[in-house]
Amino acid sequence: MPVIPFRSPRAPFRVEPPPAPSRTAVAVHWLRRMHVWVGLWGALLGLLFGGTGILLNHRDVLPIPAAQVQATTVQVPLPAPAPRTPQALADWLRRSLRLGQDPVRVQAEAARPVAWGDRSLIQPARWRASFAAPSGSVQAEYWVGNNYVTVTRSDNNVFATLSNLHKGTGMGAAWVLLVDTLAGSIILLSLSGVLLWALTARARTVGLAIGAASLVAAGALALAAL
């Protein structure tokens, strides 16, 4: 009868756990996530500011009515008694005309003598108030002593409105803070992009650093020679 040699049982199959990711891999992972979410936040405002920036840069050559304004001038009777200060006049205009925003500028020119032929006349004081919004603006002018104030309303088209949004004309602090977040997101995108490129392409980064240092050294030697 043949003898069957004894064979020890094979060791059970074991699945080795994956190696722990390196610090560089973890940093790249979180930088990519931040890059994506920050880019998503700034996408909508970036389109607005990018498009209006092109309009502003090429407003003299593009065949579009990028700053079309329609102006209307009227004379508004003053109440009795009339406002006593420029700020009181601006507040009354805001309430009576339902402008909805505070004046961006209130000016007062004192009465002064002016030449009139061979005589000198006293020009009365003049008050001005300006109200601005992306869709238009209101300019008020009042000569002290009149019973009316001259008001000029300018209505912008859609291109001029977008341009005013780009410049922040007539916008409040909330819009300014919102635009600041866009500027901050652009800075973060730039920094995270540079870090991602440096972490994933080290050899190229070292080569560029060496090349930049060589150019700086060559420039310094050339300036020293001059």
Tab-separated table of C-alpha atoms in Angstrom:
chain	number	residue	atom	x	y	z
A	1	MET	CA	0.000	0.000	0.000
A	2	PRO	CA	1.522	3.335	-1.026
A	3	VAL	CA	2.359	5.814	1.677
A	4	ILE	CA	0.940	9.295	1.203
A	5	PRO	CA	3.351	11.865	2.509
A	6	PHE	CA	1.983	14.220	5.105
A	7	ARG	CA	1.617	17.836	4.088
A	8	SER	CA	1.096	20.549	6.586
A	9	PRO	CA	-1.949	22.748	5.937
A	10	ARG	CA	-1.297	25.982	4.148
A	11	ALA	CA	-1.281	29.149	6.141
A	12	PRO	CA	-4.608	30.956	5.948
A	13	PHE	CA	-4.827	33.759	3.375
A	14	ARG	CA	-4.488	37.167	4.922
A	15	VAL	CA	-5.310	40.546	3.387
A	16	GLU	CA	-2.689	43.070	4.221
A	17	PRO	CA	-4.107	46.479	5.184
A	18	PRO	CA	-3.286	49.271	2.757
A	19	PRO	CA	-0.368	51.423	3.754
A	20	ALA	CA	-1.200	54.636	5.560
A	21	PRO	CA	-1.216	57.633	3.221
A	22	SER	CA	1.719	59.950	3.482
A	23	ARG	CA	1.459	63.454	4.778
A	24	THR	CA	1.931	64.781	1.262
A	25	ALA	CA	-0.990	62.715	-0.025
A	26	VAL	CA	-3.216	63.938	2.813
A	27	ALA	CA	-2.219	67.549	2.155
A	28	VAL	CA	-2.899	67.180	-1.577
A	29	HIS	CA	-6.316	65.633	-0.841
A	30	TRP	CA	-7.432	68.488	1.406
A	31	LEU	CA	-5.974	71.144	-0.874
A	32	ARG	CA	-7.921	69.730	-3.807
A	33	ARG	CA	-11.162	69.748	-1.813
A	34	MET	CA	-10.611	73.318	-0.693
A	35	HIS	CA	-9.675	74.340	-4.236
A	36	VAL	CA	-12.905	72.854	-5.628
A	37	TRP	CA	-15.262	74.375	-3.035
A	38	VAL	CA	-13.654	77.800	-3.106
A	39	GLY	CA	-13.801	77.765	-6.894
A	40	LEU	CA	-17.498	76.832	-6.778
A	41	TRP	CA	-18.216	79.754	-4.435
A	42	GLY	CA	-16.488	82.274	-6.670
A	43	ALA	CA	-17.809	80.919	-9.991
A	44	LEU	CA	-21.003	83.009	-10.236
A	45	LEU	CA	-19.473	86.286	-9.128
A	46	GLY	CA	-16.402	85.495	-11.201
A	47	LEU	CA	-18.556	85.290	-14.343
A	48	LEU	CA	-20.210	88.609	-13.466
A	49	PHE	CA	-16.957	90.436	-12.788
A	50	GLY	CA	-15.159	88.811	-15.713
A	51	GLY	CA	-17.888	89.767	-18.197
A	52	THR	CA	-18.268	93.301	-16.932
A	53	GLY	CA	-14.488	93.667	-16.810
A	54	ILE	CA	-14.332	92.914	-20.560
A	55	LEU	CA	-17.088	95.467	-21.180
A	56	LEU	CA	-15.235	98.121	-19.195
A	57	ASN	CA	-11.881	97.391	-20.829
A	58	HIS	CA	-13.297	97.546	-24.367
A	59	ARG	CA	-16.217	99.959	-23.933
A	60	ASP	CA	-14.751	102.304	-26.562
A	61	VAL	CA	-14.492	99.697	-29.331
A	62	LEU	CA	-17.212	97.106	-28.683
A	63	PRO	CA	-20.403	97.824	-30.687
A	64	ILE	CA	-22.711	97.580	-27.655
A	65	PRO	CA	-24.496	100.311	-25.686
A	66	ALA	CA	-22.439	99.600	-22.583
A	67	ALA	CA	-23.127	102.968	-20.950
A	68	GLN	CA	-26.448	104.116	-22.355
A	69	VAL	CA	-28.194	106.485	-19.954
A	70	GLN	CA	-31.607	108.131	-20.218
A	71	ALA	CA	-31.887	111.354	-18.206
A	72	THR	CA	-34.983	113.258	-17.099
A	73	THR	CA	-34.955	116.656	-15.343
A	74	VAL	CA	-37.843	118.011	-13.271
A	75	GLN	CA	-38.394	120.794	-10.750
A	76	VAL	CA	-39.795	119.553	-7.456
A	77	PRO	CA	-41.618	122.119	-5.243
A	78	LEU	CA	-40.261	122.399	-1.724
A	79	PRO	CA	-42.435	122.052	1.365
A	80	ALA	CA	-43.186	124.934	3.701
A	81	PRO	CA	-41.044	125.576	5.594
A	82	ALA	CA	-38.144	124.621	3.301
A	83	PRO	CA	-35.297	122.420	4.599
A	84	ARG	CA	-32.751	124.496	6.469
A	85	THR	CA	-29.578	122.444	5.820
A	86	PRO	CA	-28.195	120.425	2.886
A	87	GLN	CA	-28.554	117.187	4.855
A	88	ALA	CA	-32.178	118.016	5.716
A	89	LEU	CA	-32.827	118.634	2.017
A	90	ALA	CA	-31.268	115.280	1.102
A	91	ASP	CA	-33.346	113.483	3.739
A	92	TRP	CA	-36.536	115.140	2.481
A	93	LEU	CA	-35.747	114.152	-1.110
A	94	ARG	CA	-35.087	110.553	-0.078
A	95	ARG	CA	-38.457	110.333	1.684
A	96	SER	CA	-40.598	112.279	-0.791
A	97	LEU	CA	-39.145	110.671	-3.940
A	98	ARG	CA	-38.912	107.221	-2.302
A	99	LEU	CA	-35.338	106.744	-3.418
A	100	GLY	CA	-34.660	103.934	-0.962
A	101	GLN	CA	-30.997	104.694	-0.309
A	102	ASP	CA	-29.002	107.294	1.568
A	103	PRO	CA	-27.234	110.024	-0.405
A	104	VAL	CA	-23.699	109.191	-1.476
A	105	ARG	CA	-22.668	112.849	-1.490
A	106	VAL	CA	-24.050	116.065	-0.020
A	107	GLN	CA	-22.318	119.327	-0.928
A	108	ALA	CA	-22.838	122.954	0.026
A	109	GLU	CA	-21.349	126.005	-1.679
A	110	ALA	CA	-21.504	129.217	0.279
A	111	ALA	CA	-22.777	132.461	-1.230
A	112	ARG	CA	-20.023	134.374	-3.005
A	113	PRO	CA	-19.594	137.477	-5.155
A	114	VAL	CA	-19.406	136.996	-8.918
A	115	ALA	CA	-18.579	139.438	-11.681
A	116	TRP	CA	-21.523	140.682	-13.755
A	117	GLY	CA	-20.227	143.089	-16.358
A	118	ASP	CA	-18.848	146.076	-14.501
A	119	ARG	CA	-20.708	145.136	-11.333
A	120	SER	CA	-20.333	142.493	-8.662
A	121	LEU	CA	-23.345	140.386	-7.661
A	122	ILE	CA	-23.800	137.958	-4.800
A	123	GLN	CA	-24.455	134.440	-6.008
A	124	PRO	CA	-26.684	132.617	-3.509
A	125	ALA	CA	-25.603	129.464	-1.778
A	126	ARG	CA	-26.040	126.226	-3.707
A	127	TRP	CA	-26.752	122.777	-2.246
A	128	ARG	CA	-26.263	119.490	-4.057
A	129	ALA	CA	-27.206	115.938	-3.202
A	130	SER	CA	-26.395	112.769	-5.128
A	131	PHE	CA	-28.103	109.387	-4.894
A	132	ALA	CA	-26.691	106.388	-6.731
A	133	ALA	CA	-27.836	102.843	-7.467
A	134	PRO	CA	-26.707	100.292	-10.076
A	135	SER	CA	-29.812	100.935	-12.180
A	136	GLY	CA	-29.504	104.718	-12.134
A	137	SER	CA	-28.735	107.892	-10.209
A	138	VAL	CA	-30.456	111.047	-8.971
A	139	GLN	CA	-28.768	114.459	-8.828
A	140	ALA	CA	-30.445	117.297	-6.946
A	141	GLU	CA	-29.458	120.973	-7.109
A	142	TYR	CA	-30.970	123.733	-5.007
A	143	TRP	CA	-30.230	127.453	-5.009
A	144	VAL	CA	-31.011	128.745	-1.541
A	145	GLY	CA	-34.016	131.056	-1.728
A	146	ASN	CA	-35.889	129.209	-4.487
A	147	ASN	CA	-39.125	127.396	-3.749
A	148	TYR	CA	-38.148	124.378	-5.820
A	149	VAL	CA	-35.235	121.976	-6.269
A	150	THR	CA	-34.005	120.758	-9.664
A	151	VAL	CA	-33.787	116.960	-9.819
A	152	THR	CA	-32.178	114.987	-12.658
A	153	ARG	CA	-32.825	111.243	-12.802
A	154	SER	CA	-30.610	109.014	-14.960
A	155	ASP	CA	-31.771	105.485	-15.789
A	156	ASN	CA	-29.158	102.977	-16.966
A	157	ASN	CA	-29.597	100.124	-19.401
A	158	VAL	CA	-28.640	96.561	-18.491
A	159	PHE	CA	-24.997	96.955	-19.570
A	160	ALA	CA	-24.495	100.125	-17.547
A	161	THR	CA	-26.206	98.458	-14.570
A	162	LEU	CA	-23.803	95.512	-14.737
A	163	SER	CA	-20.876	97.913	-14.991
A	164	ASN	CA	-22.071	99.722	-11.865
A	165	LEU	CA	-22.321	96.385	-10.064
A	166	HIS	CA	-18.713	95.732	-11.107
A	167	LYS	CA	-17.615	99.092	-9.672
A	168	GLY	CA	-19.883	98.870	-6.623
A	169	THR	CA	-21.647	102.126	-7.498
A	170	GLY	CA	-24.548	102.733	-5.162
A	171	MET	CA	-24.095	99.452	-3.303
A	172	GLY	CA	-24.012	99.085	0.457
A	173	ALA	CA	-21.641	97.425	2.872
A	174	ALA	CA	-23.154	93.976	2.274
A	175	TRP	CA	-22.172	94.062	-1.403
A	176	VAL	CA	-18.696	95.297	-0.521
A	177	LEU	CA	-18.225	92.397	1.902
A	178	LEU	CA	-19.537	89.945	-0.702
A	179	VAL	CA	-17.042	91.217	-3.262
A	180	ASP	CA	-14.302	90.957	-0.633
A	181	THR	CA	-15.125	87.255	-0.259
A	182	LEU	CA	-14.698	86.889	-4.031
A	183	ALA	CA	-11.320	88.610	-3.861
A	184	GLY	CA	-10.323	86.355	-0.956
A	185	SER	CA	-11.438	83.258	-2.876
A	186	ILE	CA	-9.278	84.282	-5.841
A	187	ILE	CA	-6.291	84.656	-3.510
A	188	LEU	CA	-6.985	81.236	-1.940
A	189	LEU	CA	-7.371	79.640	-5.380
A	190	SER	CA	-4.036	81.094	-6.452
A	191	LEU	CA	-2.225	79.923	-3.325
A	192	SER	CA	-3.800	76.451	-3.304
A	193	GLY	CA	-3.073	76.048	-7.017
A	194	VAL	CA	0.577	76.893	-6.495
A	195	LEU	CA	0.798	74.485	-3.535
A	196	LEU	CA	-0.889	71.688	-5.475
A	197	TRP	CA	1.470	72.174	-8.380
A	198	ALA	CA	4.474	72.220	-6.063
A	199	LEU	CA	3.391	69.057	-4.184
A	200	THR	CA	2.583	67.053	-7.318
A	201	ALA	CA	5.470	68.195	-9.511
A	202	ARG	CA	8.465	68.584	-7.237
A	203	ALA	CA	11.100	67.961	-9.887
A	204	ARG	CA	9.598	70.619	-12.102
A	205	THR	CA	9.395	73.007	-9.177
A	206	VAL	CA	13.043	72.495	-8.336
A	207	GLY	CA	13.985	73.051	-11.971
A	208	LEU	CA	12.014	76.274	-12.170
A	209	ALA	CA	13.495	77.485	-8.887
A	210	ILE	CA	17.005	76.813	-10.171
A	211	GLY	CA	16.196	78.543	-13.455
A	212	ALA	CA	14.699	81.581	-11.697
A	213	ALA	CA	17.742	81.816	-9.405
A	214	SER	CA	20.026	81.644	-12.442
A	215	LEU	CA	18.127	84.451	-14.172
A	216	VAL	CA	18.293	86.607	-11.049
A	217	ALA	CA	22.010	85.957	-10.711
A	218	ALA	CA	22.615	86.744	-14.395
A	219	GLY	CA	20.597	89.956	-14.092
A	220	ALA	CA	22.559	90.996	-11.006
A	221	LEU	CA	25.871	90.360	-12.776
A	222	ALA	CA	24.697	92.366	-15.789
A	223	LEU	CA	23.678	95.289	-13.604
A	224	ALA	CA	26.995	95.120	-11.758
A	225	ALA	CA	28.854	95.184	-15.071
A	226	LEU	CA	27.010	98.332	-16.094
